[in-house]
JSON list of C-alpha atoms in Angstrom, two decimals:
[
{"chain": "Z", "resi": 1, "resn": "UNK", "atom": "CA", "xyz": [84.93, 107.72, 55.92]},
{"chain": "Z", "resi": 2, "resn": "UNK", "atom": "CA", "xyz": [88.00, 105.78, 55.73]},
{"chain": "Z", "resi": 3, "resn": "UNK", "atom": "CA", "xyz": [89.04, 104.05, 58.85]},
{"chain": "Z", "resi": 4, "resn": "UNK", "atom": "CA", "xyz": [92.63, 103.93, 60.68]},
{"chain": "Z", "resi": 5, "resn": "UNK", "atom": "CA", "xyz": [95.17, 102.62, 58.17]},
{"chain": "Z", "resi": 6, "resn": "UNK", "atom": "CA", "xyz": [98.55, 100.95, 59.25]},
{"chain": "Z", "resi": 7, "resn": "UNK", "atom": "CA", "xyz": [101.34, 100.06, 56.71]},
{"chain": "Z", "resi": 8, "resn": "UNK", "atom": "CA", "xyz": [102.68, 97.29, 56.34]},
{"chain": "Z", "resi": 9, "resn": "UNK", "atom": "CA", "xyz": [100.50, 94.79, 58.20]},
{"chain": "Z", "resi": 10, "resn": "UNK", "atom": "CA", "xyz": [103.25, 92.28, 58.16]},
{"chain": "Z", "resi": 11, "resn": "UNK", "atom": "CA", "xyz": [107.08, 92.57, 58.72]},
{"chain": "Z", "resi": 12, "resn": "UNK", "atom": "CA", "xyz": [110.10, 90.45, 59.57]},
{"chain": "Z", "resi": 13, "resn": "UNK", "atom": "CA", "xyz": [113.31, 92.29, 60.84]},
{"chain": "Z", "resi": 14, "resn": "UNK", "atom": "CA", "xyz": [116.22, 90.59, 62.27]},
{"chain": "Z", "resi": 15, "resn": "UNK", "atom": "CA", "xyz": [117.38, 91.44, 65.78]},
{"chain": "Z", "resi": 16, "resn": "UNK", "atom": "CA", "xyz": [119.23, 94.72, 65.85]},
{"chain": "Z", "resi": 17, "resn": "UNK", "atom": "CA", "xyz": [117.67, 96.21, 62.86]},
{"chain": "Z", "resi": 18, "resn": "UNK", "atom": "CA", "xyz": [115.22, 99.09, 63.19]},
{"chain": "Z", "resi": 19, "resn": "UNK", "atom": "CA", "xyz": [111.91, 99.37, 61.90]},
{"chain": "Z", "resi": 20, "resn": "UNK", "atom": "CA", "xyz": [109.32, 101.94, 60.94]},
{"chain": "Z", "resi": 21, "resn": "UNK", "atom": "CA", "xyz": [105.86, 101.42, 61.17]},
{"chain": "Z", "resi": 22, "resn": "UNK", "atom": "CA", "xyz": [102.90, 104.21, 59.86]},
{"chain": "Z", "resi": 23, "resn": "UNK", "atom": "CA", "xyz": [99.58, 104.85, 60.53]},
{"chain": "Z", "resi": 24, "resn": "UNK", "atom": "CA", "xyz": [97.38, 107.37, 58.95]},
{"chain": "Z", "resi": 25, "resn": "UNK", "atom": "CA", "xyz": [94.03, 108.41, 61.22]},
{"chain": "Z", "resi": 26, "resn": "UNK", "atom": "CA", "xyz": [90.53, 108.71, 60.16]},
{"chain": "Z", "resi": 27, "resn": "UNK", "atom": "CA", "xyz": [90.37, 112.14, 58.62]},
{"chain": "Z", "resi": 28, "resn": "UNK", "atom": "CA", "xyz": [89.95, 114.94, 61.12]},
{"chain": "Z", "resi": 29, "resn": "UNK", "atom": "CA", "xyz": [91.25, 113.20, 64.10]},
{"chain": "Z", "resi": 30, "resn": "UNK", "atom": "CA", "xyz": [94.33, 114.64, 65.43]},
{"chain": "Z", "resi": 31, "resn": "UNK", "atom": "CA", "xyz": [95.18, 112.24, 67.99]},
{"chain": "Z", "resi": 32, "resn": "UNK", "atom": "CA", "xyz": [97.38, 109.13, 67.38]},
{"chain": "Z", "resi": 33, "resn": "UNK", "atom": "CA", "xyz": [97.69, 106.36, 69.72]},
{"chain": "Z", "resi": 34, "resn": "UNK", "atom": "CA", "xyz": [99.87, 103.50, 69.72]},
{"chain": "Z", "resi": 35, "resn": "UNK", "atom": "CA", "xyz": [99.39, 100.14, 71.41]},
{"chain": "Z", "resi": 36, "resn": "UNK", "atom": "CA", "xyz": [102.02, 96.94, 71.66]},
{"chain": "Z", "resi": 37, "resn": "UNK", "atom": "CA", "xyz": [99.88, 93.68, 72.01]},
{"chain": "Z", "resi": 38, "resn": "UNK", "atom": "CA", "xyz": [101.42, 90.51, 72.63]},
{"chain": "Z", "resi": 39, "resn": "UNK", "atom": "CA", "xyz": [100.18, 87.17, 74.30]},
{"chain": "Z", "resi": 40, "resn": "UNK", "atom": "CA", "xyz": [101.84, 87.72, 77.81]},
{"chain": "Z", "resi": 41, "resn": "UNK", "atom": "CA", "xyz": [101.53, 91.32, 78.53]},
{"chain": "Z", "resi": 42, "resn": "UNK", "atom": "CA", "xyz": [98.13, 92.49, 76.59]},
{"chain": "Z", "resi": 43, "resn": "UNK", "atom": "CA", "xyz": [97.53, 95.32, 74.96]},
{"chain": "Z", "resi": 44, "resn": "UNK", "atom": "CA", "xyz": [100.45, 97.86, 76.30]},
{"chain": "Z", "resi": 45, "resn": "UNK", "atom": "CA", "xyz": [100.43, 101.76, 75.79]},
{"chain": "Z", "resi": 46, "resn": "UNK", "atom": "CA", "xyz": [103.36, 103.58, 73.99]},
{"chain": "Z", "resi": 47, "resn": "UNK", "atom": "CA", "xyz": [102.58, 106.92, 73.25]},
{"chain": "Z", "resi": 48, "resn": "UNK", "atom": "CA", "xyz": [100.18, 109.52, 72.07]},
{"chain": "Z", "resi": 49, "resn": "UNK", "atom": "CA", "xyz": [100.52, 112.40, 69.67]},
{"chain": "Z", "resi": 50, "resn": "UNK", "atom": "CA", "xyz": [98.26, 115.40, 69.45]},
{"chain": "Z", "resi": 51, "resn": "UNK", "atom": "CA", "xyz": [98.67, 117.80, 67.25]},
{"chain": "Z", "resi": 52, "resn": "UNK", "atom": "CA", "xyz": [102.52, 116.83, 66.35]},
{"chain": "Z", "resi": 53, "resn": "UNK", "atom": "CA", "xyz": [103.50, 116.90, 70.22]},
{"chain": "Z", "resi": 54, "resn": "UNK", "atom": "CA", "xyz": [104.17, 113.78, 72.31]},
{"chain": "Z", "resi": 55, "resn": "UNK", "atom": "CA", "xyz": [101.45, 113.74, 74.90]},
{"chain": "Z", "resi": 56, "resn": "UNK", "atom": "CA", "xyz": [101.71, 111.25, 77.01]},
{"chain": "Z", "resi": 57, "resn": "UNK", "atom": "CA", "xyz": [104.36, 107.95, 77.01]},
{"chain": "Z", "resi": 58, "resn": "UNK", "atom": "CA", "xyz": [104.34, 104.44, 78.31]},
{"chain": "Z", "resi": 59, "resn": "UNK", "atom": "CA", "xyz": [106.82, 102.45, 80.50]},
{"chain": "Z", "resi": 60, "resn": "UNK", "atom": "CA", "xyz": [108.73, 101.52, 77.10]},
{"chain": "Z", "resi": 61, "resn": "UNK", "atom": "CA", "xyz": [112.50, 101.96, 76.69]},
{"chain": "Z", "resi": 62, "resn": "UNK", "atom": "CA", "xyz": [113.77, 104.90, 74.58]},
{"chain": "Z", "resi": 63, "resn": "UNK", "atom": "CA", "xyz": [114.62, 102.35, 71.52]},
{"chain": "Z", "resi": 64, "resn": "UNK", "atom": "CA", "xyz": [110.67, 103.32, 71.04]},
{"chain": "Z", "resi": 65, "resn": "UNK", "atom": "CA", "xyz": [110.10, 106.44, 69.49]},
{"chain": "Z", "resi": 66, "resn": "UNK", "atom": "CA", "xyz": [107.44, 108.26, 67.69]},
{"chain": "Z", "resi": 67, "resn": "UNK", "atom": "CA", "xyz": [106.22, 111.31, 65.79]},
{"chain": "Z", "resi": 68, "resn": "UNK", "atom": "CA", "xyz": [103.36, 113.06, 64.05]},
{"chain": "Z", "resi": 69, "resn": "UNK", "atom": "CA", "xyz": [102.97, 115.28, 61.01]},
{"chain": "Z", "resi": 70, "resn": "UNK", "atom": "CA", "xyz": [101.10, 118.04, 60.46]},
{"chain": "Z", "resi": 71, "resn": "UNK", "atom": "CA", "xyz": [98.72, 115.79, 58.60]},
{"chain": "Z", "resi": 72, "resn": "UNK", "atom": "CA", "xyz": [98.15, 114.10, 61.59]},
{"chain": "Z", "resi": 73, "resn": "UNK", "atom": "CA", "xyz": [99.78, 110.90, 60.33]},
{"chain": "Z", "resi": 74, "resn": "UNK", "atom": "CA", "xyz": [101.97, 109.17, 62.65]},
{"chain": "Z", "resi": 75, "resn": "UNK", "atom": "CA", "xyz": [105.22, 107.00, 62.37]},
{"chain": "Z", "resi": 76, "resn": "UNK", "atom": "CA", "xyz": [106.60, 104.97, 65.62]},
{"chain": "Z", "resi": 77, "resn": "UNK", "atom": "CA", "xyz": [110.08, 103.68, 65.20]},
{"chain": "Z", "resi": 78, "resn": "UNK", "atom": "CA", "xyz": [112.32, 100.69, 67.06]},
{"chain": "Z", "resi": 79, "resn": "UNK", "atom": "CA", "xyz": [115.76, 100.54, 66.84]},
{"chain": "Z", "resi": 80, "resn": "UNK", "atom": "CA", "xyz": [117.80, 97.79, 67.97]},
{"chain": "Z", "resi": 81, "resn": "UNK", "atom": "CA", "xyz": [115.32, 95.14, 67.80]},
{"chain": "Z", "resi": 82, "resn": "UNK", "atom": "CA", "xyz": [115.52, 92.69, 70.12]},
{"chain": "Z", "resi": 83, "resn": "UNK", "atom": "CA", "xyz": [113.20, 89.19, 70.04]},
{"chain": "Z", "resi": 84, "resn": "UNK", "atom": "CA", "xyz": [110.60, 90.26, 72.81]},
{"chain": "Z", "resi": 85, "resn": "UNK", "atom": "CA", "xyz": [109.51, 93.22, 70.54]},
{"chain": "Z", "resi": 86, "resn": "UNK", "atom": "CA", "xyz": [107.46, 90.68, 68.30]},
{"chain": "Z", "resi": 87, "resn": "UNK", "atom": "CA", "xyz": [104.63, 91.98, 68.85]},
{"chain": "Z", "resi": 88, "resn": "UNK", "atom": "CA", "xyz": [101.13, 93.43, 66.89]},
{"chain": "Z", "resi": 89, "resn": "UNK", "atom": "CA", "xyz": [101.31, 96.69, 67.06]},
{"chain": "Z", "resi": 90, "resn": "UNK", "atom": "CA", "xyz": [97.94, 98.73, 66.83]},
{"chain": "Z", "resi": 91, "resn": "UNK", "atom": "CA", "xyz": [97.58, 102.67, 65.80]},
{"chain": "Z", "resi": 92, "resn": "UNK", "atom": "CA", "xyz": [94.35, 103.94, 67.19]},
{"chain": "Z", "resi": 93, "resn": "UNK", "atom": "CA", "xyz": [93.32, 107.65, 66.40]},
{"chain": "Z", "resi": 94, "resn": "UNK", "atom": "CA", "xyz": [90.46, 109.77, 68.24]},
{"chain": "Z", "resi": 95, "resn": "UNK", "atom": "CA", "xyz": [88.89, 112.85, 68.02]},
{"chain": "Z", "resi": 96, "resn": "UNK", "atom": "CA", "xyz": [89.98, 116.17, 69.80]},
{"chain": "Z", "resi": 97, "resn": "UNK", "atom": "CA", "xyz": [88.95, 115.65, 72.91]},
{"chain": "Z", "resi": 98, "resn": "UNK", "atom": "CA", "xyz": [90.60, 112.91, 75.52]},
{"chain": "Z", "resi": 99, "resn": "UNK", "atom": "CA", "xyz": [88.46, 110.05, 76.91]},
{"chain": "Z", "resi": 100, "resn": "UNK", "atom": "CA", "xyz": [86.90, 109.57, 74.01]},
{"chain": "Z", "resi": 101, "resn": "UNK", "atom": "CA", "xyz": [86.38, 105.88, 72.20]},
{"chain": "Z", "resi": 102, "resn": "UNK", "atom": "CA", "xyz": [89.43, 105.39, 69.89]},
{"chain": "Z", "resi": 103, "resn": "UNK", "atom": "CA", "xyz": [89.21, 103.77, 66.33]},
{"chain": "Z", "resi": 104, "resn": "UNK", "atom": "CA", "xyz": [92.09, 101.12, 65.99]},
{"chain": "Z", "resi": 105, "resn": "UNK", "atom": "CA", "xyz": [94.00, 100.08, 62.91]},
{"chain": "Z", "resi": 106, "resn": "UNK", "atom": "CA", "xyz": [94.39, 96.40, 61.90]},
{"chain": "Z", "resi": 107, "resn": "UNK", "atom": "CA", "xyz": [97.96, 96.49, 63.32]},
{"chain": "Z", "resi": 108, "resn": "UNK", "atom": "CA", "xyz": [101.59, 96.01, 61.95]},
{"chain": "Z", "resi": 109, "resn": "UNK", "atom": "CA", "xyz": [102.35, 92.19, 62.80]},
{"chain": "Z", "resi": 110, "resn": "UNK", "atom": "CA", "xyz": [106.20, 92.62, 63.70]},
{"chain": "Z", "resi": 111, "resn": "UNK", "atom": "CA", "xyz": [108.38, 89.50, 63.99]},
{"chain": "Z", "resi": 112, "resn": "UNK", "atom": "CA", "xyz": [111.94, 89.71, 65.10]},
{"chain": "Z", "resi": 113, "resn": "UNK", "atom": "CA", "xyz": [114.15, 86.71, 63.93]},
{"chain": "K", "resi": 1, "resn": "UNK", "atom": "CA", "xyz": [97.31, 103.40, 89.37]},
{"chain": "K", "resi": 2, "resn": "UNK", "atom": "CA", "xyz": [94.95, 102.19, 87.39]},
{"chain": "K", "resi": 3, "resn": "UNK", "atom": "CA", "xyz": [93.78, 98.60, 86.70]},
{"chain": "K", "resi": 4, "resn": "UNK", "atom": "CA", "xyz": [91.37, 96.24, 84.79]},
{"chain": "K", "resi": 5, "resn": "UNK", "atom": "CA", "xyz": [90.77, 92.82, 85.77]},
{"chain": "K", "resi": 6, "resn": "UNK", "atom": "CA", "xyz": [89.04, 90.12, 83.17]},
{"chain": "K", "resi": 7, "resn": "UNK", "atom": "CA", "xyz": [88.96, 87.27, 85.33]},
{"chain": "K", "resi": 8, "resn": "UNK", "atom": "CA", "xyz": [87.76, 85.12, 82.62]},
{"chain": "K", "resi": 9, "resn": "UNK", "atom": "CA", "xyz": [90.43, 83.99, 79.93]},
{"chain": "K", "resi": 10, "resn": "UNK", "atom": "CA", "xyz": [88.14, 81.92, 77.90]},
{"chain": "K", "resi": 11, "resn": "UNK", "atom": "CA", "xyz": [84.96, 81.47, 77.34]},
{"chain": "K", "resi": 12, "resn": "UNK", "atom": "CA", "xyz": [82.95, 78.43, 75.04]},
{"chain": "K", "resi": 13, "resn": "UNK", "atom": "CA", "xyz": [79.20, 78.80, 74.42]},
{"chain": "K", "resi": 14, "resn": "UNK", "atom": "CA", "xyz": [76.99, 77.33, 72.16]},
{"chain": "K", "resi": 15, "resn": "UNK", "atom": "CA", "xyz": [75.15, 79.21, 69.73]},
{"chain": "K", "resi": 16, "resn": "UNK", "atom": "CA", "xyz": [71.77, 81.27, 71.13]},
{"chain": "K", "resi": 17, "resn": "UNK", "atom": "CA", "xyz": [73.27, 80.78, 74.67]},
{"chain": "K", "resi": 18, "resn": "UNK", "atom": "CA", "xyz": [73.59, 84.22, 76.95]},
{"chain": "K", "resi": 19, "resn": "UNK", "atom": "CA", "xyz": [77.23, 84.83, 78.31]},
{"chain": "K", "resi": 20, "resn": "UNK", "atom": "CA", "xyz": [78.52, 87.80, 80.35]},
{"chain": "K", "resi": 21, "resn": "UNK", "atom": "CA", "xyz": [81.87, 88.90, 80.10]},
{"chain": "K", "resi": 22, "resn": "UNK", "atom": "CA", "xyz": [83.27, 90.19, 83.76]},
{"chain": "K", "resi": 23, "resn": "UNK", "atom": "CA", "xyz": [85.15, 93.36, 84.16]},
{"chain": "K", "resi": 24, "resn": "UNK", "atom": "CA", "xyz": [86.19, 94.80, 87.44]},
{"chain": "K", "resi": 25, "resn": "UNK", "atom": "CA", "xyz": [88.42, 97.84, 87.81]},
{"chain": "K", "resi": 26, "resn": "UNK", "atom": "CA", "xyz": [90.58, 99.70, 90.08]},
{"chain": "K", "resi": 27, "resn": "UNK", "atom": "CA", "xyz": [90.88, 103.45, 89.95]},
{"chain": "K", "resi": 28, "resn": "UNK", "atom": "CA", "xyz": [91.55, 106.37, 92.50]},
{"chain": "K", "resi": 29, "resn": "UNK", "atom": "CA", "xyz": [90.15, 108.95, 90.59]},
{"chain": "K", "resi": 30, "resn": "UNK", "atom": "CA", "xyz": [86.37, 109.81, 90.80]},
{"chain": "K", "resi": 31, "resn": "UNK", "atom": "CA", "xyz": [85.87, 110.98, 87.14]},
{"chain": "K", "resi": 32, "resn": "UNK", "atom": "CA", "xyz": [86.68, 108.21, 84.67]},
{"chain": "K", "resi": 33, "resn": "UNK", "atom": "CA", "xyz": [85.62, 106.25, 81.55]},
{"chain": "K", "resi": 34, "resn": "UNK", "atom": "CA", "xyz": [84.91, 102.89, 80.98]},
{"chain": "K", "resi": 35, "resn": "UNK", "atom": "CA", "xyz": [85.21, 100.79, 77.35]},
{"chain": "K", "resi": 36, "resn": "UNK", "atom": "CA", "xyz": [84.33, 97.93, 75.51]},
{"chain": "K", "resi": 37, "resn": "UNK", "atom": "CA", "xyz": [86.00, 96.61, 72.80]},
{"chain": "K", "resi": 38, "resn": "UNK", "atom": "CA", "xyz": [85.83, 93.80, 70.24]},
{"chain": "K", "resi": 39, "resn": "UNK", "atom": "CA", "xyz": [88.61, 92.18, 68.50]},
{"chain": "K", "resi": 40, "resn": "UNK", "atom": "CA", "xyz": [87.72, 89.97, 65.94]},
{"chain": "K", "resi": 41, "resn": "UNK", "atom": "CA", "xyz": [90.21, 87.62, 63.98]},
{"chain": "K", "resi": 42, "resn": "UNK", "atom": "CA", "xyz": [91.36, 90.75, 61.56]},
{"chain": "K", "resi": 43, "resn": "UNK", "atom": "CA", "xyz": [93.10, 92.47, 64.41]},
{"chain": "K", "resi": 44, "resn": "UNK", "atom": "CA", "xyz": [91.41, 96.11, 64.82]},
{"chain": "K", "resi": 45, "resn": "UNK", "atom": "CA", "xyz": [89.71, 96.45, 68.09]},
{"chain": "K", "resi": 46, "resn": "UNK", "atom": "CA", "xyz": [85.98, 97.93, 67.38]},
{"chain": "K", "resi": 47, "resn": "UNK", "atom": "CA", "xyz": [84.95, 100.16, 70.09]},
{"chain": "K", "resi": 48, "resn": "UNK", "atom": "CA", "xyz": [81.89, 98.87, 71.77]},
{"chain": "K", "resi": 49, "resn": "UNK", "atom": "CA", "xyz": [80.58, 101.43, 74.32]},
{"chain": "K", "resi": 50, "resn": "UNK", "atom": "CA", "xyz": [81.93, 104.28, 76.37]},
{"chain": "K", "resi": 51, "resn": "UNK", "atom": "CA", "xyz": [80.11, 104.64, 79.97]},
{"chain": "K", "resi": 52, "resn": "UNK", "atom": "CA", "xyz": [81.58, 107.65, 82.31]},
{"chain": "K", "resi": 53, "resn": "UNK", "atom": "CA", "xyz": [81.64, 107.36, 85.91]},
{"chain": "K", "resi": 54, "resn": "UNK", "atom": "CA", "xyz": [78.60, 109.54, 86.58]},
{"chain": "K", "resi": 55, "resn": "UNK", "atom": "CA", "xyz": [76.06, 107.46, 84.55]},
{"chain": "K", "resi": 56, "resn": "UNK", "atom": "CA", "xyz": [75.50, 104.28, 86.28]},
{"chain": "K", "resi": 57, "resn": "UNK", "atom": "CA", "xyz": [72.48, 103.62, 83.95]},
{"chain": "K", "resi": 58, "resn": "UNK", "atom": "CA", "xyz": [72.62, 100.30, 82.29]},
{"chain": "K", "resi": 59, "resn": "UNK", "atom": "CA", "xyz": [72.48, 100.22, 78.58]},
{"chain": "K", "resi": 60, "resn": "UNK", "atom": "CA", "xyz": [70.83, 97.83, 76.25]},
{"chain": "K", "resi": 61, "resn": "UNK", "atom": "CA", "xyz": [71.96, 98.09, 72.27]},
{"chain": "K", "resi": 62, "resn": "UNK", "atom": "CA", "xyz": [70.26, 95.00, 70.18]},
{"chain": "K", "resi": 63, "resn": "UNK", "atom": "CA", "xyz": [71.99, 91.74, 71.71]},
{"chain": "K", "resi": 64, "resn": "UNK", "atom": "CA", "xyz": [74.26, 93.57, 73.76]},
{"chain": "K", "resi": 65, "resn": "UNK", "atom": "CA", "xyz": [74.13, 95.22, 77.18]},
{"chain": "K", "resi": 66, "resn": "UNK", "atom": "CA", "xyz": [76.29, 96.73, 79.91]},
{"chain": "K", "resi": 67, "resn": "UNK", "atom": "CA", "xyz": [75.79, 96.34, 83.56]},
{"chain": "K", "resi": 68, "resn": "UNK", "atom": "CA", "xyz": [77.98, 99.24, 85.53]},
{"chain": "K", "resi": 69, "resn": "UNK", "atom": "CA", "xyz": [77.98, 99.23, 89.43]},
{"chain": "K", "resi": 70, "resn": "UNK", "atom": "CA", "xyz": [80.38, 101.55, 90.89]},
{"chain": "K", "resi": 71, "resn": "UNK", "atom": "CA", "xyz": [79.60, 99.72, 94.14]},
{"chain": "K", "resi": 72, "resn": "UNK", "atom": "CA", "xyz": [81.31, 96.90, 92.88]},
{"chain": "K", "resi": 73, "resn": "UNK", "atom": "CA", "xyz": [83.86, 98.23, 90.82]},
{"chain": "K", "resi": 74, "resn": "UNK", "atom": "CA", "xyz": [82.26, 96.51, 87.56]},
{"chain": "K", "resi": 75, "resn": "UNK", "atom": "CA", "xyz": [81.40, 96.85, 84.35]},
{"chain": "K", "resi": 76, "resn": "UNK", "atom": "CA", "xyz": [79.94, 93.62, 82.70]},
{"chain": "K", "resi": 77, "resn": "UNK", "atom": "CA", "xyz": [79.06, 92.80, 79.32]},
{"chain": "K", "resi": 78, "resn": "UNK", "atom": "CA", "xyz": [76.40, 90.57, 78.10]},
{"chain": "K", "resi": 79, "resn": "UNK", "atom": "CA", "xyz": [75.68, 89.33, 74.96]},
{"chain": "K", "resi": 80, "resn": "UNK", "atom": "CA", "xyz": [71.98, 87.89, 74.69]},
{"chain": "K", "resi": 81, "resn": "UNK", "atom": "CA", "xyz": [71.52, 84.99, 72.01]},
{"chain": "K", "resi": 82, "resn": "UNK", "atom": "CA", "xyz": [74.97, 84.33, 71.09]},
{"chain": "K", "resi": 83, "resn": "UNK", "atom": "CA", "xyz": [75.99, 83.90, 67.49]},
{"chain": "K", "resi": 84, "resn": "UNK", "atom": "CA", "xyz": [78.96, 82.59, 65.81]},
{"chain": "K", "resi": 85, "resn": "UNK", "atom": "CA", "xyz": [79.65, 85.99, 64.77]},
{"chain": "K", "resi": 86, "resn": "UNK", "atom": "CA", "xyz": [80.31, 87.11, 68.32]},
{"chain": "K", "resi": 87, "resn": "UNK", "atom": "CA", "xyz": [83.86, 85.10, 68.37]},
{"chain": "K", "resi": 88, "resn": "UNK", "atom": "CA", "xyz": [86.17, 87.30, 69.50]},
{"chain": "K", "resi": 89, "resn": "UNK", "atom": "CA", "xyz": [88.44, 88.69, 72.21]},
{"chain": "K", "resi": 90, "resn": "UNK", "atom": "CA", "xyz": [86.70, 91.34, 74.27]},
{"chain": "K", "resi": 91, "resn": "UNK", "atom": "CA", "xyz": [88.47, 93.70, 76.30]},
{"chain": "K", "resi": 92, "resn": "UNK", "atom": "CA", "xyz": [87.34, 96.34, 78.65]},
{"chain": "K", "resi": 93, "resn": "UNK", "atom": "CA", "xyz": [89.41, 99.52, 79.26]},
{"chain": "K", "resi": 94, "resn": "UNK", "atom": "CA", "xyz": [89.83, 102.29, 82.13]},
{"chain": "K", "resi": 95, "resn": "UNK", "atom": "CA", "xyz": [90.71, 106.25, 81.14]},
{"chain": "K", "resi": 96, "resn": "UNK", "atom": "CA", "xyz": [90.96, 108.32, 84.10]},
{"chain": "K", "resi": 97, "resn": "UNK", "atom": "CA", "xyz": [89.70, 111.99, 83.34]},
{"chain": "K", "resi": 98, "resn": "UNK", "atom": "CA", "xyz": [92.12, 114.07, 81.08]},
{"chain": "K", "resi": 99, "resn": "UNK", "atom": "CA", "xyz": [94.45, 110.68, 80.42]},
{"chain": "K", "resi": 100, "resn": "UNK", "atom": "CA", "xyz": [95.37, 110.30, 76.89]},
{"chain": "K", "resi": 101, "resn": "UNK", "atom": "CA", "xyz": [95.72, 106.70, 77.56]},
{"chain": "K", "resi": 102, "resn": "UNK", "atom": "CA", "xyz": [93.58, 103.89, 78.32]},
{"chain": "K", "resi": 103, "resn": "UNK", "atom": "CA", "xyz": [94.41, 100.80, 80.54]},
{"chain": "K", "resi": 104, "resn": "UNK", "atom": "CA", "xyz": [93.41, 97.60, 79.18]},
{"chain": "K", "resi": 105, "resn": "UNK", "atom": "CA", "xyz": [92.03, 93.97, 80.80]},
{"chain": "K", "resi": 106, "resn": "UNK", "atom": "CA", "xyz": [93.74, 91.08, 79.49]},
{"chain": "K", "resi": 107, "resn": "UNK", "atom": "CA", "xyz": [90.92, 90.07, 77.43]},
{"chain": "K", "resi": 108, "resn": "UNK", "atom": "CA", "xyz": [88.23, 87.43, 77.12]},
{"chain": "K", "resi": 109, "resn": "UNK", "atom": "CA", "xyz": [88.53, 85.10, 74.61]},
{"chain": "K", "resi": 110, "resn": "UNK", "atom": "CA", "xyz": [84.65, 84.18, 73.60]},
{"chain": "K", "resi": 111, "resn": "UNK", "atom": "CA", "xyz": [84.13, 81.29, 70.89]},
{"chain": "K", "resi": 112, "resn": "UNK", "atom": "CA", "xyz": [80.27, 80.57, 70.19]},
{"chain": "K", "resi": 113, "resn": "UNK", "atom": "CA", "xyz": [79.99, 76.90, 68.46]},
{"chain": "K", "resi": 114, "resn": "UNK", "atom": "CA", "xyz": [77.46, 76.76, 65.90]}
]
């Protein structure tokens, strides 16, 4: 079974630009969560999608958004990039039920200059 | 609010030593789930174990063992006879019942030297 695939792996953007990150979950998994990982803040929950609906959202500004498609693939978008958005963005997929273990992708390393 | 504390930021051991990674959690729920993940240099978090709040039985899996104690709100992880390949960042996480997210600790960086 293929794992969670995130693209691209690395990205360099300029302040003020926007960026879209993609995540393909494990086949059959309908829940996709996004996390931001930084040295200063650690792993922070961004949002979770299940069956194309956002079910939970972390404490991030509205510049961070996401969506999920009918095939469970998910994208997250960050608009008006700031230097502080530089981070490793991790996507995780889970089976249908809550409180199950998550399977993570290798992440997208975003650098904002 | 839920919180996970991993007080050990970095641990360095020599191969074959035993090492214990500490995890203390806070939650007001009576039903919750605890997890351990490993993050090797490649970046992806790898699931190691899940434990629910009603199951305080300790678990052993090969060189790994976990000690869950509700009385002290701790879920510690021990690696026996550590190996260089165990070098990674280890995260403890907490998920309240029905929640669709996990709260992670800050992680413990384990370095195992040959």
